[in-house]
Amino acid sequence: MATVHMHGGIGESIKRKEDARFLHGKGNYIDDLVLPGMLHMAILRSPHAHARIKSIDTSAAAAKPGVIAVVTGELMAQHKLAWMPTLSCDTQAVLATDKVRFQGQEVAAVIAESKYQAEDARDLIVVDYDILPAVTSPDAAKAEGAALIRDDKDGQKDNHIYHWESGDKDKTQAAFKNAAKVVRLHTFYPRCHPAPMETCGCVADVDSVTGKATIHMTSQAPHAIRTVFALVTGLPEQNIRIISPDIGGGFGNKVPVYPGYVVATAASLLIGRPVKWIEDRTENLISTGFARDFHMTGDLALDENGKMLALRVHLDSDNGAFFADAQPTKFKAGLFHIVTGSYDIPTAHVTADGYYTNKAPGGVAYRCSFRVTEASYLIERLVTNAALEIGMDQADFRKKNFIRPEQFPYTSATGWVYDSGQYSKAMDVALNQLGYDELKKDVERRRKNGEVTGIGIASFTEVVGAGHGADFDILGLRMFDSAELRVHPTGKAMLRMGTKSQGQGHETTFAQIVAEELGIPAADVAVEEGDTDTAPYGLGTYASRSTPVAGAATAMVSRKLRDKARKIAAHLLEAAEEDLEWERGKFYVKGSPNRAKTIQEIVFAAYTNLPEGMEAGFEGVHYYDPPNMTYPFGTYAVVVDIDKGTGQVKVRRMVAVDDCGVRINPMIVEGQIHGGLTEGFGIAFMELITFDDEGNCIGSNFMDYLLPTAWESPKFELGETVTPSPHHPLGAKGVGESPTVGSPAAYVNAVIDALSPYGVTNIDMPVTSDKVWTALRGAGVTE
Amino acid sequence: MQVNLKVNGTEHSDDVEPRVLLVDFLRSNLRLTGTHIGCDTSSCGACTVLLNGEPVKSCTMLAVQAEGANITTVEGLAAGGAMAPIQAGFHEEHGLQCGFCTPGMMLVGEALLERNPSPSEEEIRWAISGNICRCTGYMNIVKAIQHAAAAKQAAAKAPSHAAAVAGGQ
Amino acid sequence: MFPAAFDYRAPASLADALDILSDRGDEAKVMAGGQSLIPLLKLRFSQPALVVDIGRLPDLGGVRRDDGHLRIGALTRHVDIERSDELRSMLPILPEAAHWIADPLVRNRGTLGGSICHADPSGDWGSVMLALDAELVAQSKKGDRTIRAADFFEGPFTTALRPDEILTEIRIPLAKGHAGGAYNKLERKVGDFATVAVATYVELNGGKVAKAGIGMTSVGDKNLKAAAAEKALVGREATDEVIAEAARQAAAAAEPKADIRGSVEYKKDVVRVFVQRGLKAAVARAKEGR
C-alpha cells in the first residue's frame, strides 16, 4: 500500500492511517462502549411546543421491572442542575420545571437495566400540561400580544434576545442615496440540521469512591465541555475526564452541551453506576443543535456601470427557546458580517435581531463557519439577481466587482482583514472547466427548443480559523489551540492535540505536518485527540479551525523540536549550529553532506548522549494564537435542467474550484469538498425542518427530514487554485465548510437562471419540485 | 424464545424476546458492534447486514425472523487484520471518513459484486441508494466499489496473483 | 425505538397459520417481510398482542402462468419481481413498478402480498393492481375467495380482508392481444413515499383501445382507480387528444391533500402529466408487441 512507501509530507495524498478499525467494524463509537454495571437512560420529551407543567406522575414508571430511577426537573433542581448555561451566555433547562418551551424538550428521564426497559417505563410517565399558544417565527415573536416564552428570566419582557450591528450606517445610507440602481432580495434560509449518521450520546461514569467523573461523550470540543461541567456541577476540574471516542460525524451537531449529558452525569453520581444515554434519530432532529433559520433582506447599491457601492442587510434570527448558539461570545450573529463576500464594496451596514421561539435551541451548526453559510448565501443570491436585473453576465458582474489581488490584505467594510485571494483566477479556472462560453450558447439553443435550463454561479469567500484570542472566545475561553509532540527514543512520535476529528482524517493530516517539519515519516507519528486527561487544552474541531489553528500549533511545536534537534546534531557532529543545514529528516554539515545525523539518531541521542546542561527527552507543546483568520474562497458553477411537467430539477453538472491555500493531503481535502457539496445539495433541494401553527415539528425523522442518496447526488468536478495564507506557518487555510458555504447559492442561482426568462427572481430553499412547478405555471409554462 | 442462526460462519443459539431487533441482537447479545444504528424509521441503512448473501436492514428485522439464516456482518468480511477486496477498495479510494455508514456500504458493495462483477457507476449508485452517507458525498464510495470490482476481476483472471491482491497489501 | 412486547408465532404451514388466525385474528398482525409492520411496531404506532410470522412459509412464492392469468405468490419479494426477466417480457409494468418501491434493502425483504395488504394509500402495488384489474386470492380456515382489486382497497390501511384471512396469491389477467403498461412515480428522493404515482395499462385491438387501466398512488385515502378516464379511452384510437382528455379526467378524479410535498393543484397536475406520459408509453409498448 502507498502509505508504507511514502514519507507523507505536505502535499502527499497518503492513505488514511485511521482506516483499519473502521473497515473492520472496530470503530469505538459511544454506543459501542459497555462498562460493568452500566445502566441505560431514556428521556421523556414534551409533545407540546409551549405548555405549563401542572404535574408529573412517575409512579407507574418507577414500578416497572428493571427501573432504577426516574429523574424529573424537581430532583435536578434540588441539586441546582435544573438549568445550565449555554454557549451563548443564556440559560437552558436541563429538565423542565415550570414550562416546556419547545416540542421535544426534555421533561424526565428513566434509568433502567436495559434500554428496552427504560423505554417501556418512559411510556408510563404521566404529565399533565396546560397548553399555551406557540410562537413559531420571529414575526410571531415580535407581534403585539405574543406569548412570553422566557418568563423564567428576570427582566425579560418580550421575545427579543439581541440586537447587533456592524459597519457604517450613515456612510451606507449616503451611498444608497446616490445609487443608480438598488437591487433587493428578501430570502429565508430555512432551518436545517447537521444530521450526522451517528446521533449524540454519552456514557457517564462517576466513581463514588474516587470522586472521578469520566464522561465518554460525542463532543467536538471536549476540553471546553470539561470546564463548563466543572463550573456547572462544582466537581473539581481535575476530577472530570471527558473522553471523546470515535465520532460518527459532527458538522457542529456535537459541540453544544445537551441536557442528556447533564442528566446522565447527575444520575451516575446519584446512583453510583455508569449511565449510558444514546439519543434516537427523532430526538436528534427535534432537540439538538439545528442550523440556520435566518430571515434576511439584502440591498445592493450599484452605480450606472454595475459597480457595487454599498450593501445593507437586515436579518431576523430564529434562535428557538434558549439562546444556545455555539459561537464566539463577541458575535451575536456569528461571523455573518463577512457578508460583503468576495466583493470590493466600499461601505456596508448590517443589523441583526435574534428572537426566542417555541422551537429547539441553536442555530450555529451544520458546517456553517459561524453563520458564514447564511451570509454567503445572501450575497451570492443577491449578486446573481443583480446581474440578471441589469442584464450583465453573472460571471462578468462578479469579476467587475471582485477584490483584486493587489488589494490584499484587504480590510472589508465590516472590519475583516482578508489575508489573501485570487478570485478572478479561481473563477476563470471554474469557467474553463465548465466550458462556460459553449455552455451558454447551448443554453440558448435548448431554450429556443422549449427546454428549461440554466447556469448558476457562486464565488464565495469564507472566514475560518477562529481565532485570535482578543476577538474570539467561547464563554471566555480564548480560541487558541494546541499540539503536544513527544518523540520516543526509537524515533517514533506521539502527537496530541486540542482538536477532535469526527471523520476529517486528523490522524493522517497532522502526522503529515510533523513528517514535513521534523522529517519523521507520517507512518511513525501516532495522533491522539479527545481525552482531556492527556490532550493539551484546545477549543475543538468545528468552523474549519483545526488546520488553521491546531495545524499551525503542530508546525510550531515541530519547529521548536527541530531547534532542539539542531543543538543535539551540533553536539553529535562536533560542529557549530550555524554550520548545519537541514534537509527534511536530517542535519548535515554545510559542504560535507556525508557528515550528517538523521532525526532518528538525534532523537535517540536526546535520551542517551546529550550536550552538557541540556534537558533530556524530546518533546514540546505549543499553544497557537492565530494572528488573524484565514479566508478560503472559490467559485462553484452548476448547470440544471428542469422538467416542465413535474418541476423536478436535475443537476446536469457541478464544477467546484476551491482555494484553501496549501493542501496538506489533497485526497482528504477533496473528500471534504465532495461531502460538503452533497450537504449543500441537500440543503438547496430537500432538507427542511418546519413547524405548523401549533409548533409541531415537521422534519423530526428521516422520512420527513430528507437526506440525498447516491442516486440524487450530483457528480462533482473539482478544480483548485492555491493562494497560500501569508500568516499561517504552512500557508494552509482550512476547507471543511467551504463547500456548504458556497454551494447552496450556486444550486439555487442555477434554478433562478433557468426560470429567469419567465420573470422569476426568487425561490426560497429547499427548492422543491412543487415550488418550481408553481413558478412555471405562474408564467404559463406547462407540459 | 430460542433463536438459532449463523453469524459470520459461527452458529449461535440464544434466548430472546420476540421483539428484540436483529441489530440489537448483533450488537448487544453477540457484541458485534460494527453494525450501526443511524435512525428510527428504517431510512438510513447504517444497520445493513447480509442475510443469506443479500443486504437487508437489520433494524427492520426481528432477531427471531433470522431463524436458520446465515448472517454476514462487517466483522465477517475478513479475518484478523487481512482485508477483503471491498475493504481494500474503500481504503485505497478514501471511501470513508467518519466510518459510521461504511460497514453497510461495504456489505452492499460486496453483495452487488457477487451478483454483478462489473457494475456501471449508475448500477453502483442505485445499489447503495438505501444507504445514507453524510461525509463523503458518495463519489469515493463509488470509486471504492469500482476498485474492488477491478481487483476481484484481476484475481479471477490470475489465480496466483490473486492471493497477493486479495490479501490487500 | 423498540417495539412493545408481543406474542410471536411462526407457524410451519399455511394451515397452521390459518388456525391461529381463526382463533386470534382480531388481536393479531400478520407479518411477511415486516418492512411496513416493523417500523410501526418500533414507533409503537402499532401494538398488537400477537404477531404471526408467515415470512418463511414455503409454497407462497413463485410466479406461474396458466391460461389467461399470471399467478404470483403473495410472498414474492419486490426484488424478485424487479429482477425477473420472465416478468419483464410478459408484463413489464411489474418490474418497472417494483424498481421504484422504497429502496434496494427494503426490496430484499418486502413482499407483493404484504404491501398490498398493508394498503398504504402511498403504496405502489395497489395502483398497479387496480390498473391491471388483478384478482386477490384470500384463504381462511373457512375457505377461499377471490376479491377483485377494485373491491379490495377500502380506505387508508384498510382492506376487504377479514382478520382470519391471509392473502396467498395475486392473479393478473393476461391480454390476448397487444398490451402495454407503465409506472411513473414522483418521489422527492429514493426511499420517500410517492408524491404522486400513476400506473397505466392499455390493451389494443385493431388500433383502438380495448381495455384501459389507470391506478393512482398518494392522491386519495386509498389507491384510486380512474374509472371515468379509463372509460374515456375504451373504443377510441389513442391519439394525443384522446390521451390528454383521459389525463384531465384522471386528474379530476384524484383527491390529493395539500401537504409538505405540494398543493392540491400541483398533485392533480402531476397526475395529468403522468397519465399522459404513462398512456403514451403504454400504447407504444403495446404497439411494439410487448
Coordinates of N, CA, C and O in Angstrom, one line a residue, chain A residues 113-213:
Chain A
E113 N -32.1 -1.0 33.7 CA -31.0 -2.0 33.4 C -30.8 -2.2 31.9 O -29.7 -2.4 31.5
S114 N -31.9 -2.1 31.1 CA -31.7 -2.3 29.7 C -32.4 -1.1 29.0 O -33.3 -0.5 29.5
K115 N -32.0 -0.9 27.7 CA -32.7 0.2 27.0 C -34.1 -0.1 26.7 O -34.9 0.8 26.6
Y116 N -34.4 -1.3 26.5 CA -35.8 -1.7 26.2 C -36.7 -1.4 27.4 O -37.8 -0.8 27.3
Q117 N -36.2 -1.7 28.6 CA -36.9 -1.5 29.8 C -37.1 0.0 30.1 O -38.1 0.5 30.6
A118 N -36.0 0.8 29.8 CA -36.1 2.2 30.0 C -37.2 2.8 29.1 O -37.9 3.7 29.6
E119 N -37.3 2.3 27.9 CA -38.3 2.9 27.0 C -39.7 2.5 27.4 O -40.6 3.2 27.4
D120 N -39.8 1.2 27.8 CA -41.1 0.7 28.3 C -41.6 1.6 29.5 O -42.8 2.0 29.5
A121 N -40.7 1.9 30.4 CA -41.1 2.6 31.6 C -41.4 4.1 31.2 O -42.3 4.7 31.7
R122 N -40.6 4.6 30.3 CA -40.8 6.0 29.9 C -42.2 6.2 29.4 O -42.8 7.3 29.7
D123 N -42.8 5.2 28.7 CA -44.1 5.4 28.2 C -45.2 5.5 29.3 O -46.3 5.9 29.0
L124 N -44.8 5.2 30.5 CA -45.8 5.1 31.6 C -45.8 6.4 32.5 O -46.6 6.6 33.4
I125 N -44.8 7.3 32.2 CA -44.8 8.6 32.9 C -46.0 9.4 32.4 O -46.2 9.6 31.2
V126 N -46.7 10.0 33.4 CA -47.9 10.8 33.0 C -47.6 12.2 33.3 O -47.3 12.6 34.5
V127 N -47.7 13.1 32.3 CA -47.5 14.5 32.5 C -48.8 15.3 32.2 O -49.4 15.0 31.2
D128 N -49.2 16.2 33.1 CA -50.4 17.0 32.9 C -49.9 18.4 32.4 O -49.2 19.1 33.1
Y129 N -50.3 18.7 31.2 CA -49.9 20.0 30.6 C -51.1 21.0 30.5 O -52.2 20.6 30.2
D130 N -50.8 22.2 30.6 CA -51.8 23.3 30.2 C -51.2 24.0 29.0 O -50.2 24.7 29.1
I131 N -51.8 23.7 27.8 CA -51.2 24.2 26.6 C -51.3 25.7 26.5 O -52.3 26.3 26.7
L132 N -50.2 26.3 26.0 CA -50.1 27.7 25.8 C -49.9 28.0 24.3 O -49.5 27.1 23.6
P133 N -50.2 29.2 23.8 CA -50.1 29.5 22.4 C -48.6 29.4 22.0 O -47.7 29.8 22.8
A134 N -48.4 28.8 20.8 CA -47.0 28.6 20.4 C -46.5 29.8 19.5 O -47.3 30.2 18.7
V135 N -45.3 30.2 19.7 CA -44.7 31.2 18.9 C -43.8 30.5 17.9 O -42.8 29.9 18.3
T136 N -44.0 30.7 16.6 CA -43.3 29.8 15.6 C -42.5 30.6 14.6 O -42.0 30.0 13.6
S137 N -42.3 31.9 14.8 CA -41.4 32.6 13.9 C -41.0 33.9 14.5 O -41.6 34.4 15.5
P138 N -40.0 34.6 14.0 CA -39.6 35.9 14.5 C -40.7 36.9 14.4 O -40.9 37.7 15.3
D139 N -41.5 36.9 13.3 CA -42.6 37.8 13.2 C -43.6 37.6 14.3 O -44.1 38.5 14.9
A140 N -43.9 36.3 14.5 CA -44.9 36.0 15.6 C -44.3 36.4 17.0 O -45.0 36.8 17.9
A141 N -43.0 36.2 17.1 CA -42.3 36.5 18.4 C -42.4 38.0 18.7 O -42.5 38.4 19.8
K142 N -42.3 38.9 17.6 CA -42.3 40.3 17.8 C -43.7 40.9 18.0 O -43.9 42.0 18.4
A143 N -44.7 40.1 17.5 CA -46.1 40.6 17.4 C -46.6 41.1 18.7 O -46.3 40.5 19.8
E144 N -47.5 42.1 18.6 CA -48.2 42.6 19.8 C -48.9 41.5 20.5 O -49.7 40.7 19.8
G145 N -48.8 41.3 21.8 CA -49.5 40.3 22.5 C -49.0 38.9 22.4 O -49.6 37.9 22.8
A146 N -47.8 38.8 21.8 CA -47.2 37.4 21.6 C -46.9 36.8 23.0 O -46.5 37.5 24.0
A147 N -47.1 35.5 23.1 CA -46.8 34.8 24.4 C -45.3 35.0 24.8 O -44.5 35.0 23.9
L148 N -45.1 35.3 26.0 CA -43.7 35.5 26.5 C -43.1 34.1 26.8 O -43.6 33.3 27.6
I149 N -42.1 33.8 26.1 CA -41.5 32.4 26.2 C -40.6 32.3 27.4 O -40.7 31.4 28.2
R150 N -39.7 33.3 27.6 CA -38.7 33.2 28.7 C -39.1 33.9 29.9 O -38.4 34.9 30.4
D151 N -40.3 33.5 30.4 CA -40.7 34.2 31.7 C -39.9 33.7 32.9 O -40.1 34.2 34.0
D152 N -39.0 32.8 32.6 CA -38.1 32.4 33.7 C -37.0 33.4 33.9 O -36.3 33.4 34.9
K153 N -36.7 34.3 33.0 CA -35.6 35.2 33.0 C -36.1 36.5 33.6 O -37.0 37.2 33.1
D154 N -35.4 36.9 34.7 CA -35.6 38.2 35.3 C -35.4 39.3 34.3 O -34.4 39.4 33.6
G155 N -36.4 40.2 34.1 CA -36.2 41.3 33.3 C -36.5 41.1 31.8 O -36.4 42.0 31.0
Q156 N -36.9 39.8 31.4 CA -37.2 39.5 30.0 C -38.6 39.9 29.8 O -39.5 39.2 30.3
K157 N -38.9 41.0 29.0 CA -40.3 41.4 28.9 C -40.9 41.0 27.6 O -42.1 41.1 27.4
D158 N -40.0 40.5 26.7 CA -40.6 40.1 25.4 C -39.7 39.0 24.8 O -38.9 38.4 25.6
N159 N -39.8 38.7 23.5 CA -39.1 37.5 23.0 C -37.9 37.9 22.2 O -37.3 37.1 21.5
H160 N -37.4 39.2 22.4 CA -36.2 39.6 21.8 C -35.0 39.2 22.5 O -34.9 39.3 23.8
I161 N -34.0 38.7 21.8 CA -32.8 38.3 22.5 C -31.6 39.3 22.4 O -31.0 39.6 23.4
Y162 N -31.4 39.7 21.1 CA -30.2 40.6 21.0 C -30.4 41.5 19.8 O -31.2 41.2 18.9
H163 N -29.8 42.6 19.8 CA -29.6 43.4 18.6 C -28.2 43.6 18.4 O -27.4 43.9 19.3
W164 N -27.7 43.5 17.1 CA -26.3 43.6 16.8 C -26.1 44.3 15.5 O -26.9 44.1 14.6
E165 N -25.1 45.1 15.4 CA -24.8 45.9 14.2 C -23.3 45.8 13.8 O -22.5 45.6 14.7
S166 N -23.1 46.0 12.6 CA -21.7 46.1 12.1 C -21.7 47.0 10.9 O -22.7 47.1 10.1
G167 N -20.6 47.7 10.7 CA -20.5 48.5 9.5 C -20.8 50.0 9.8 O -20.8 50.4 11.0
D168 N -21.0 50.7 8.8 CA -21.2 52.2 8.9 C -22.6 52.6 8.4 O -22.8 52.6 7.2
K169 N -23.5 52.9 9.3 CA -24.9 53.2 8.9 C -25.0 54.4 8.1 O -25.6 54.4 7.0
D170 N -24.4 55.5 8.5 CA -24.5 56.8 7.8 C -23.9 56.7 6.4 O -24.5 57.2 5.4
K171 N -22.7 56.2 6.4 CA -21.9 56.2 5.1 C -22.7 55.3 4.1 O -22.8 55.6 2.9
T172 N -23.3 54.2 4.6 CA -24.0 53.3 3.7 C -25.3 54.0 3.2 O -25.7 53.9 2.1
Q173 N -26.0 54.7 4.2 CA -27.2 55.4 3.8 C -26.9 56.4 2.7 O -27.7 56.5 1.7
A174 N -25.9 57.1 2.8 CA -25.5 58.1 1.8 C -25.2 57.5 0.5 O -25.6 58.0 -0.6
A175 N -24.5 56.3 0.5 CA -24.2 55.7 -0.8 C -25.5 55.2 -1.5 O -25.6 55.3 -2.7
F176 N -26.4 54.7 -0.7 CA -27.7 54.3 -1.3 C -28.4 55.5 -2.0 O -29.0 55.3 -3.0
K177 N -28.3 56.6 -1.3 CA -29.0 57.8 -1.9 C -28.4 58.1 -3.3 O -29.2 58.6 -4.2
N178 N -27.2 57.9 -3.5 CA -26.5 58.2 -4.8 C -26.5 57.1 -5.7 O -25.9 57.2 -6.8
A179 N -27.1 56.0 -5.4 CA -27.0 54.8 -6.3 C -27.8 55.0 -7.5 O -28.9 55.5 -7.5
A180 N -27.3 54.4 -8.6 CA -28.1 54.4 -9.9 C -29.1 53.3 -9.8 O -30.2 53.4 -10.4
K181 N -28.8 52.2 -9.1 CA -29.7 51.1 -9.1 C -29.6 50.4 -7.7 O -28.5 50.3 -7.1
V182 N -30.7 50.0 -7.2 CA -30.7 49.3 -5.9 C -31.4 47.9 -6.2 O -32.5 47.9 -6.7
V183 N -30.8 46.8 -5.9 CA -31.4 45.5 -6.0 C -31.7 45.0 -4.6 O -30.8 44.9 -3.8
R184 N -32.9 44.5 -4.4 CA -33.2 44.0 -3.1 C -33.6 42.5 -3.2 O -34.2 42.0 -4.2
L185 N -33.1 41.7 -2.2 CA -33.6 40.4 -2.1 C -34.0 40.1 -0.7 O -33.2 40.3 0.2
H186 N -35.2 39.6 -0.6 CA -35.7 39.1 0.7 C -35.7 37.6 0.7 O -36.3 37.0 -0.2
T187 N -34.9 37.0 1.5 CA -34.9 35.5 1.4 C -34.8 34.8 2.8 O -34.3 35.4 3.8
F188 N -35.3 33.7 2.9 CA -35.3 32.9 4.1 C -34.4 31.7 3.9 O -34.5 30.9 3.0
Y189 N -33.4 31.6 4.8 CA -32.6 30.4 4.8 C -33.2 29.5 5.9 O -33.0 29.7 7.1
P190 N -33.8 28.4 5.5 CA -34.7 27.7 6.4 C -33.8 26.9 7.4 O -32.6 26.6 7.3
R191 N -34.6 26.5 8.4 CA -34.0 25.6 9.5 C -33.6 24.3 8.9 O -34.4 23.6 8.2
C192 N -32.4 23.9 9.0 CA -32.0 22.5 8.6 C -31.1 21.9 9.7 O -31.1 22.5 10.8
H193 N -30.6 20.8 9.5 CA -29.9 20.1 10.6 C -28.7 19.3 10.1 O -28.8 18.7 9.1
P194 N -27.7 19.3 10.9 CA -26.4 18.6 10.5 C -26.7 17.1 10.3 O -26.0 16.5 9.5
A195 N -27.5 16.5 11.1 CA -27.9 15.1 10.9 C -26.7 14.2 10.6 O -26.7 13.6 9.5
P196 N -25.7 14.2 11.5 CA -24.6 13.2 11.2 C -25.2 11.8 11.3 O -26.2 11.6 12.0
M197 N -24.5 10.8 10.7 CA -25.1 9.4 10.8 C -25.2 8.9 12.2 O -26.1 8.1 12.5
E198 N -24.3 9.3 13.0 CA -24.3 8.9 14.4 C -25.0 10.0 15.3 O -24.7 11.1 15.1
T199 N -26.0 9.6 16.1 CA -26.6 10.6 16.9 C -25.7 10.9 18.1 O -24.7 10.3 18.3
C200 N -26.2 11.8 19.0 CA -25.4 12.2 20.2 C -25.6 11.2 21.3 O -26.6 10.6 21.4
G201 N -24.6 11.2 22.2 CA -24.8 10.3 23.3 C -23.6 10.4 24.3 O -22.6 11.1 24.0
C202 N -23.8 9.7 25.4 CA -22.7 9.7 26.4 C -22.8 8.4 27.3 O -23.8 7.8 27.3
V203 N -21.7 8.1 27.9 CA -21.7 7.2 29.0 C -21.0 7.9 30.1 O -19.8 8.2 30.1
A204 N -21.8 8.2 31.1 CA -21.3 9.0 32.3 C -21.0 8.0 33.4 O -21.8 7.1 33.8
D205 N -19.7 8.1 33.9 CA -19.3 7.1 34.9 C -18.7 7.9 36.0 O -17.5 8.3 36.0
V206 N -19.4 8.2 37.1 CA -18.9 8.9 38.2 C -18.6 7.9 39.3 O -19.4 7.1 39.8
D207 N -17.3 7.8 39.7 CA -16.8 6.8 40.6 C -17.1 7.4 42.0 O -16.4 8.4 42.4
S208 N -18.0 6.8 42.8 CA -18.3 7.3 44.1 C -17.2 7.2 45.1 O -17.1 7.9 46.1
V209 N -16.2 6.3 44.8 CA -15.1 6.1 45.8 C -14.0 7.2 45.5 O -13.6 7.9 46.5
T210 N -13.6 7.3 44.3 CA -12.5 8.3 44.0 C -13.0 9.7 43.7 O -12.3 10.6 43.7
G211 N -14.3 9.8 43.4 CA -14.9 11.1 43.0 C -14.5 11.5 41.6 O -14.9 12.6 41.2
K212 N -14.0 10.6 40.8 CA -13.6 10.9 39.5 C -14.8 10.7 38.6 O -15.4 9.6 38.6
A213 N -15.1 11.7 37.8 CA -16.2 11.6 36.8 C -15.6 11.4 35.4 O -14.9 12.4 34.9

